Coordinates of C-alpha atoms and ligand atoms in Angstrom, one line a residue:
M76 CA 133.9 131.3 106.0
G77 CA 133.7 134.1 108.4
I78 CA 129.9 134.4 109.0
K79 CA 129.1 136.9 111.8
S80 CA 126.7 135.7 114.4
L81 CA 123.9 137.4 116.3
D82 CA 126.3 137.8 119.1
D83 CA 128.6 139.8 117.0
L84 CA 125.7 142.1 116.0
L85 CA 124.6 142.4 119.6
S86 CA 128.0 143.5 120.6
E87 CA 128.2 146.0 117.7
G88 CA 125.1 147.5 119.4
V89 CA 121.5 147.4 118.1
S90 CA 119.7 149.6 120.5
G91 CA 117.4 152.0 118.4
R92 CA 118.6 150.4 115.2
G93 CA 116.4 148.9 112.6
V94 CA 117.0 145.1 112.1
L95 CA 115.4 143.1 109.4
V96 CA 115.0 139.4 110.3
R97 CA 114.2 136.7 107.8
S98 CA 112.4 134.1 109.9
D99 CA 110.8 130.7 108.8
L100 CA 107.3 130.9 110.1
N101 CA 105.7 128.5 107.5
V102 CA 103.6 126.5 109.9
P103 CA 100.9 124.1 108.8
L104 CA 97.4 125.6 109.1
D105 CA 94.1 123.8 109.2
D106 CA 91.2 126.2 108.6
G107 CA 93.2 129.1 110.1
T108 CA 94.4 127.1 113.2
I109 CA 98.1 126.3 113.5
T110 CA 98.5 122.5 113.8
D111 CA 102.2 122.5 114.5
P112 CA 103.9 125.6 116.0
G113 CA 107.4 124.1 115.9
R114 CA 108.8 126.8 113.4
I115 CA 107.4 129.7 115.4
I116 CA 108.9 128.3 118.6
A117 CA 112.3 127.9 116.9
S118 CA 112.2 131.4 115.7
V119 CA 111.6 133.0 119.1
P120 CA 115.2 133.1 120.5
T121 CA 116.7 135.4 117.8
L122 CA 113.7 137.7 117.9
K123 CA 113.6 137.9 121.7
A124 CA 117.4 138.6 121.9
L125 CA 117.0 141.5 119.4
S126 CA 113.9 142.9 121.0
D127 CA 115.5 142.7 124.5
A128 CA 118.6 144.6 123.1
G129 CA 116.3 147.4 122.0
A130 CA 116.4 146.8 118.2
K131 CA 113.4 148.0 116.1
V132 CA 112.8 144.5 114.7
V133 CA 111.1 144.1 111.3
V134 CA 110.3 140.4 110.6
T135 CA 109.7 139.0 107.1
A136 CA 108.5 135.5 106.4
H137 CA 106.3 133.4 104.0
L138 CA 103.4 131.1 104.5
G139 CA 102.4 128.5 102.0
R140 CA 102.5 129.0 98.3
P141 CA 100.3 132.1 97.5
K142 CA 100.4 133.0 93.7
G143 CA 102.5 136.3 94.0
E144 CA 99.5 138.4 95.1
P145 CA 97.7 139.0 98.4
D146 CA 95.4 136.1 99.3
P147 CA 93.7 136.1 102.8
K148 CA 94.1 132.4 103.0
F149 CA 97.8 132.9 103.3
S150 CA 97.8 135.9 105.7
L151 CA 100.3 135.7 108.4
A152 CA 97.6 137.0 110.9
P153 CA 97.4 133.7 112.8
V154 CA 101.2 133.5 113.0
A155 CA 101.6 137.1 114.3
A156 CA 99.2 136.2 117.2
A157 CA 100.9 133.0 118.0
L158 CA 104.4 134.5 117.7
G159 CA 103.3 137.4 120.1
E160 CA 102.0 134.7 122.5
K161 CA 105.3 132.8 122.5
L162 CA 107.3 135.9 122.8
G163 CA 105.2 137.4 125.6
R164 CA 105.0 140.7 123.8
H165 CA 102.9 142.4 121.2
V166 CA 103.8 141.6 117.6
Q167 CA 102.3 144.1 115.0
L168 CA 101.2 142.8 111.7
A169 CA 101.6 145.1 108.6
G170 CA 98.7 144.9 106.2
D171 CA 101.1 144.8 103.3
V172 CA 104.6 143.5 102.5
V173 CA 106.5 146.7 101.7
G174 CA 103.7 149.0 101.0
S175 CA 102.5 152.2 102.7
D176 CA 101.2 150.4 105.9
A177 CA 104.5 148.5 106.3
L178 CA 106.5 151.8 105.8
A179 CA 104.2 153.8 108.3
R180 CA 104.5 151.1 110.9
A181 CA 108.2 150.6 110.4
E182 CA 108.7 154.4 110.9
G183 CA 106.6 154.3 114.1
L184 CA 108.6 151.5 115.8
T185 CA 110.2 152.3 119.1
D186 CA 113.1 150.4 120.7
G187 CA 112.2 146.8 121.3
D188 CA 109.2 146.8 119.1
I189 CA 108.5 143.9 116.7
L190 CA 106.7 144.3 113.4
L191 CA 105.8 141.3 111.1
L192 CA 105.4 142.1 107.5
E193 CA 102.6 140.4 105.5
N194 CA 103.5 137.2 103.7
I195 CA 106.6 138.0 101.6
R196 CA 105.2 135.7 98.8
F197 CA 102.4 138.1 98.2
D198 CA 105.0 140.0 96.2
P199 CA 105.9 138.1 93.0
R200 CA 109.4 139.5 93.1
E201 CA 110.4 137.4 96.2
T202 CA 110.8 134.2 94.1
S203 CA 111.3 135.7 90.8
K204 CA 114.2 134.4 88.5
D205 CA 114.7 138.1 87.4
D206 CA 117.7 139.5 89.5
A207 CA 116.6 143.0 89.0
G208 CA 113.1 142.4 90.2
R209 CA 114.3 140.6 93.3
L210 CA 116.9 143.3 94.1
K211 CA 114.1 146.0 93.9
L212 CA 112.1 144.1 96.4
A213 CA 115.2 143.7 98.6
K214 CA 115.9 147.5 98.4
A215 CA 112.3 148.1 99.5
L216 CA 112.8 145.8 102.5
V217 CA 116.1 147.6 103.4
E218 CA 114.2 151.0 103.4
L219 CA 112.1 149.7 106.3
V220 CA 115.1 149.4 108.5
G221 CA 117.0 152.6 107.4
D222 CA 120.5 153.3 106.4
D223 CA 122.1 151.9 109.5
G224 CA 120.1 148.9 109.5
A225 CA 121.2 145.2 109.6
F226 CA 120.0 141.9 108.3
V227 CA 119.7 138.7 110.3
S228 CA 119.2 135.5 108.4
D229 CA 117.2 133.0 110.6
G230 CA 115.0 131.2 108.3
F231 CA 116.8 127.9 107.9
G232 CA 114.0 126.3 106.0
V233 CA 114.6 128.7 103.0
V234 CA 118.4 129.2 103.0
H235 CA 118.7 126.9 99.8
R236 CA 116.5 129.5 98.0
K237 CA 117.8 132.5 96.1
Q238 CA 115.1 134.8 97.0
A239 CA 114.8 138.4 97.7
S240 CA 114.3 138.2 101.5
V241 CA 116.8 135.3 101.9
Y242 CA 119.6 136.2 99.4
D243 CA 119.4 139.7 97.9
V244 CA 118.9 141.7 101.2
A245 CA 122.1 140.2 102.4
T246 CA 123.9 141.8 99.6
L247 CA 122.7 145.2 100.7
L248 CA 122.9 145.2 104.4
P249 CA 125.5 144.1 107.0
H250 CA 124.5 140.5 107.5
Y251 CA 124.4 138.0 110.3
A252 CA 123.3 134.3 110.9
G253 CA 120.5 134.2 113.5
K254 CA 120.7 131.6 116.3
L255 CA 118.6 129.0 114.4
V256 CA 120.6 129.2 111.2
A257 CA 123.9 129.1 113.2
A258 CA 122.7 126.0 115.2
E259 CA 121.5 124.2 112.0
V260 CA 124.7 124.9 110.1
K261 CA 126.8 123.7 113.1
V262 CA 124.9 120.4 113.2
L263 CA 125.2 119.9 109.5
E264 CA 128.9 120.6 109.5
Q265 CA 129.3 118.1 112.5
L266 CA 127.5 115.5 110.3
T267 CA 129.7 116.1 107.1
S268 CA 133.1 116.6 108.7
A269 CA 133.7 115.9 112.3
G270 CA 131.3 113.1 112.9
E271 CA 132.4 110.1 115.0
R272 CA 132.2 106.7 113.4
P273 CA 130.4 104.4 112.7
Y274 CA 128.2 106.8 110.7
A275 CA 124.7 105.4 109.9
V276 CA 122.3 107.1 107.5
V277 CA 118.6 106.0 107.4
L278 CA 116.7 107.1 104.3
G279 CA 113.1 106.5 103.5
G280 CA 110.1 108.4 102.3
S281 CA 108.3 108.1 99.0
K282 CA 110.5 108.9 96.0
V283 CA 114.0 107.7 95.1
S284 CA 114.3 110.4 92.5
D285 CA 113.9 113.2 95.2
K286 CA 116.7 111.8 97.2
L287 CA 119.1 110.2 94.7
A288 CA 121.6 113.0 95.0
V289 CA 121.7 112.6 98.7
I290 CA 122.0 108.8 98.4
E291 CA 124.9 109.1 96.0
N292 CA 126.7 111.6 98.2
L293 CA 126.2 109.8 101.6
A294 CA 126.9 106.4 100.2
T295 CA 130.6 107.5 99.9
K296 CA 130.7 108.8 103.4
A297 CA 128.5 106.7 105.6
D298 CA 129.5 103.3 107.1
S299 CA 125.9 102.1 106.6
L300 CA 123.1 103.5 104.5
I301 CA 119.7 101.9 105.5
I302 CA 117.1 102.2 102.9
G303 CA 113.3 101.9 103.7
G304 CA 110.0 103.6 102.8
G305 CA 108.5 103.7 99.4
M306 CA 111.9 104.2 97.8
C307 CA 113.3 100.8 98.9
F308 CA 111.0 99.0 96.2
T309 CA 113.0 100.5 93.3
F310 CA 116.1 99.1 95.0
L311 CA 114.5 95.6 95.4
A312 CA 113.4 95.8 91.8
A313 CA 117.1 96.5 90.9
Q314 CA 118.0 93.3 92.6
G315 CA 115.6 91.5 90.2
L316 CA 112.9 91.0 92.9
S317 CA 109.2 91.6 92.0
V318 CA 107.5 94.2 94.1
G319 CA 103.9 93.7 93.2
S320 CA 102.0 97.0 93.2
S321 CA 104.4 98.9 95.5
L322 CA 105.7 102.3 94.7
L323 CA 108.2 101.9 91.8
E324 CA 110.1 104.3 89.8
E325 CA 111.1 102.4 86.7
S326 CA 113.3 105.0 85.3
M327 CA 115.4 104.9 88.5
I328 CA 116.0 101.0 88.5
E329 CA 119.2 101.3 86.4
T330 CA 120.6 104.0 88.7
C331 CA 119.8 102.0 91.8
R332 CA 121.3 98.9 90.3
K333 CA 124.6 100.8 89.8
L334 CA 124.5 102.1 93.4
L335 CA 124.0 98.5 94.6
D336 CA 127.0 97.5 92.4
D337 CA 129.2 100.2 93.8
Y338 CA 128.1 100.4 97.4
G339 CA 126.6 97.0 98.0
D340 CA 128.4 96.6 101.3
V341 CA 127.1 100.1 102.6
L342 CA 123.5 99.8 101.5
H343 CA 121.1 97.8 103.6
L344 CA 117.7 97.0 102.3
P345 CA 114.6 95.5 104.2
V346 CA 114.4 91.7 104.3
D347 CA 110.7 91.7 105.1
I348 CA 107.8 93.9 104.1
V349 CA 104.3 94.6 105.4
V350 CA 102.0 94.4 102.4
A351 CA 98.3 95.1 101.8
E352 CA 95.9 95.1 98.9
K353 CA 95.4 98.8 98.7
F354 CA 96.7 102.1 100.0
A355 CA 94.2 102.5 102.8
A356 CA 94.4 102.6 106.6
D357 CA 91.9 99.6 106.9
S358 CA 93.5 97.4 104.2
P359 CA 94.4 94.2 106.0
A360 CA 98.1 94.0 106.5
E361 CA 100.4 91.0 106.2
T362 CA 104.2 90.5 106.5
V363 CA 106.0 88.7 103.7
A364 CA 109.7 88.1 102.9
A365 CA 111.1 90.9 100.6
D366 CA 111.6 88.3 97.8
K367 CA 108.0 87.1 98.2
I368 CA 105.8 90.2 97.5
P369 CA 102.6 89.0 95.9
D370 CA 101.9 90.5 92.5
D371 CA 98.6 92.0 93.6
K372 CA 99.8 93.6 96.9
M373 CA 101.9 96.7 97.7
G374 CA 104.5 97.3 100.4
L375 CA 103.4 99.9 102.9
D376 CA 106.0 99.4 105.6
I377 CA 109.1 97.5 106.5
G378 CA 108.7 94.3 108.5
P379 CA 109.8 93.4 112.1
E380 CA 112.9 91.4 111.0
S381 CA 114.1 94.4 109.0
V382 CA 113.5 96.6 112.0
R383 CA 115.6 94.2 114.2
R384 CA 118.5 94.3 111.7
F385 CA 118.5 98.0 111.1
S386 CA 118.3 98.5 114.9
A387 CA 121.3 96.3 115.4
L388 CA 123.2 98.5 113.0
L389 CA 122.0 101.6 114.6
A390 CA 122.9 100.4 118.1
N391 CA 126.6 100.7 117.2
A392 CA 126.5 104.0 115.5
K393 CA 128.0 107.1 116.9
T394 CA 126.6 109.5 114.2
I395 CA 123.2 109.0 112.7
F396 CA 121.2 111.1 110.1
W397 CA 117.7 110.0 109.4
N398 CA 115.5 111.3 106.6
G399 CA 112.2 109.9 105.5
P400 CA 109.7 107.5 107.1
M401 CA 110.1 103.7 106.7
G402 CA 106.5 103.2 105.8
V403 CA 103.1 104.9 105.6
F404 CA 103.2 106.0 109.2
E405 CA 100.1 108.1 108.8
F406 CA 98.1 104.8 108.9
P407 CA 98.6 103.1 112.3
A408 CA 98.9 99.6 110.7
F409 CA 101.9 100.7 108.8
A410 CA 103.7 102.8 111.3
A411 CA 105.7 100.1 113.2
G412 CA 108.7 100.3 110.9
T413 CA 109.1 104.0 111.3
K414 CA 108.5 103.8 115.1
G415 CA 110.9 100.8 115.6
V416 CA 113.7 102.5 113.6
A417 CA 113.1 105.9 115.5
E418 CA 113.4 104.1 118.8
A419 CA 116.6 102.4 117.8
I420 CA 118.0 105.9 117.0
I421 CA 116.7 107.3 120.4
G422 CA 118.4 104.2 122.0
A423 CA 121.7 105.0 120.3
T424 CA 121.4 108.6 121.2
E425 CA 121.0 107.6 124.9
K426 CA 124.3 105.8 124.7
G427 CA 125.9 108.9 123.3
A428 CA 125.5 108.9 119.6
F429 CA 124.9 112.2 117.8
S430 CA 121.5 111.9 115.9
V431 CA 119.9 114.4 113.4
V432 CA 116.4 114.1 111.9
G433 CA 115.8 116.1 108.8
G434 CA 112.6 116.2 106.7
G435 CA 109.1 117.6 107.3
D436 CA 107.3 114.3 107.4
S437 CA 110.1 112.6 109.4
A438 CA 109.8 115.3 112.1
A439 CA 106.0 115.0 111.9
A440 CA 106.3 111.2 112.4
V441 CA 108.3 111.6 115.6
R442 CA 105.6 113.8 117.1
Q443 CA 102.6 111.9 115.7
L444 CA 104.0 108.5 117.0
G445 CA 104.4 110.0 120.5
L446 CA 108.2 109.7 120.5
A447 CA 110.2 112.3 122.6
E448 CA 111.7 115.0 120.4
D449 CA 114.5 115.4 122.8
G450 CA 115.4 111.7 122.3
F451 CA 117.3 113.0 119.2
S452 CA 120.3 115.3 119.3
H453 CA 118.7 117.5 116.7
I454 CA 115.5 117.8 114.8
S455 CA 116.0 120.1 111.7
T456 CA 113.4 122.7 110.9
G457 CA 114.5 122.5 107.1
G458 CA 114.1 119.4 105.1
G459 CA 115.0 120.6 101.8
A460 CA 117.8 122.9 103.0
S461 CA 119.4 120.1 105.1
L462 CA 119.2 117.5 102.2
E463 CA 120.8 120.0 99.8
Y464 CA 123.5 120.7 102.3
L465 CA 124.3 116.9 102.6
E466 CA 124.2 116.6 98.9
G467 CA 127.2 118.9 98.8
K468 CA 125.4 121.8 97.2
T469 CA 126.1 125.4 98.0
L470 CA 123.1 127.1 99.8
P471 CA 122.7 130.6 98.4
G472 CA 121.3 132.0 101.7
I473 CA 124.4 130.6 103.6
E474 CA 127.0 131.4 101.0
V475 CA 125.9 135.1 100.9
L476 CA 126.3 135.3 104.7
G477 CA 130.0 134.5 104.3
R478 CA 130.7 137.5 102.0
P479 CA 132.4 140.4 103.7
N480 CA 130.2 142.8 105.6
N481 CA 130.6 146.4 104.4
Ligands
ADP511 P1 110.4 113.8 104.5 O1 109.4 114.8 104.5 O2 110.7 113.4 106.0 O3 111.6 114.1 103.7 P2 109.2 112.3 102.3 O4 108.4 113.5 101.9 O5 110.3 111.9 101.3 O6 109.7 112.5 103.8 O7 108.2 111.0 102.4 C1 107.1 111.0 103.3 C2 106.1 110.1 102.8 O8 106.5 108.9 102.3 C3 105.0 109.8 103.8 O9 103.9 110.5 103.7 C4 104.8 108.3 103.8 O10 103.5 107.9 103.9 C5 105.4 108.0 102.5 N1 105.9 106.6 102.4 C6 106.6 105.9 103.2 N2 106.7 104.6 102.8 C7 105.9 104.4 101.9 C8 105.5 103.2 101.1 N3 105.9 102.0 101.3 N4 104.6 103.4 100.1 C9 104.1 104.7 99.8 N5 104.4 105.8 100.5 C10 105.4 105.6 101.5
MG512 MG1 108.0 115.4 102.8

């Protein structure tokens, strides 16, 4: 797939040209304050390179889930300020998405200027199922960069979405993968094809149903697939064990049983569980064997013996993918499993393994538990996108970049 890169665009020449960039600036906000600027920082290299090269940069992005109309709660204003700070240059914010203010500001750009459009999801056509509607919005975006404009796709967190600013614009303009998208795709390709063995996958998080497709796909590829988190209880139940009041997806038990039958030697389940009476930070914790979970208790973390066994598997791995916390890491009493497994992955990475963390909560866990982010080879900015890639799905925002540029 011949996807053109940002370097290709730079060597074609961008000075004085309008370049539309789709970035992922969807950061968590608490009362207007950005609590984790990770995605803004990850977006800087592409924008800086274009601005340095004298492009007139028009950036489009979303924030949260507004209901297809302007809503001050979801304004990109705090993001524009933070982005300007990280870039070390002024970032203008348009008062609308593709309206008169955006148009006037786009026309007024001089070489190297950066304009951020207001939250693209203020326009209902962005996420519309109606192809014609999306195309209209895409055409309005194209108008902002003019006839000789170009499109750079750098929002990895949204490339699994067939949306106007992700997919449709790329059908209208010469298109290029930004630095972030190129880096993420390279990592995922390395995981799926060129990875060195043994290949260990660690999956956790709350729901089996969310991740069933990825479990099914990776069970055929990985040498070991370690399962923890809330999803392990449906697997334990499939083995005939009683799981008390732990998270359980009854409708998935049969599927889990079949997975255990088919891939029993690849799948690894916890042998001990940290249980508590209720889902609360201060509920007294106790460790029990996985086949001795009391009826009136729920499992909120994997136990220390499970951490030891999982760590031993990870110590030999040469390629590791981790998605989903091993327990309710948000409560300190139930964070040890996630921390232990993360440390084992960092240890393997130090010995030369290639390790990738995907998933919003997993990345948050790394930071919250005080682990070094550079202890992993790569922390993906896109949870959903990386999982869909590993499920073997075609990502519309990547597929479209592989089409011929005209
Ligand atoms: P990611 O965002 O990394 O893909 P998920 O969203 O699938 O991860 O899952 C994260 C959530 O799973 C966390 O909020 C964590 O508290 C929860 N979780 C992990 N283990 C358990 C458990 N045993 N019971 C209930 N929830 C759990
Ligand atoms: Mg999550």
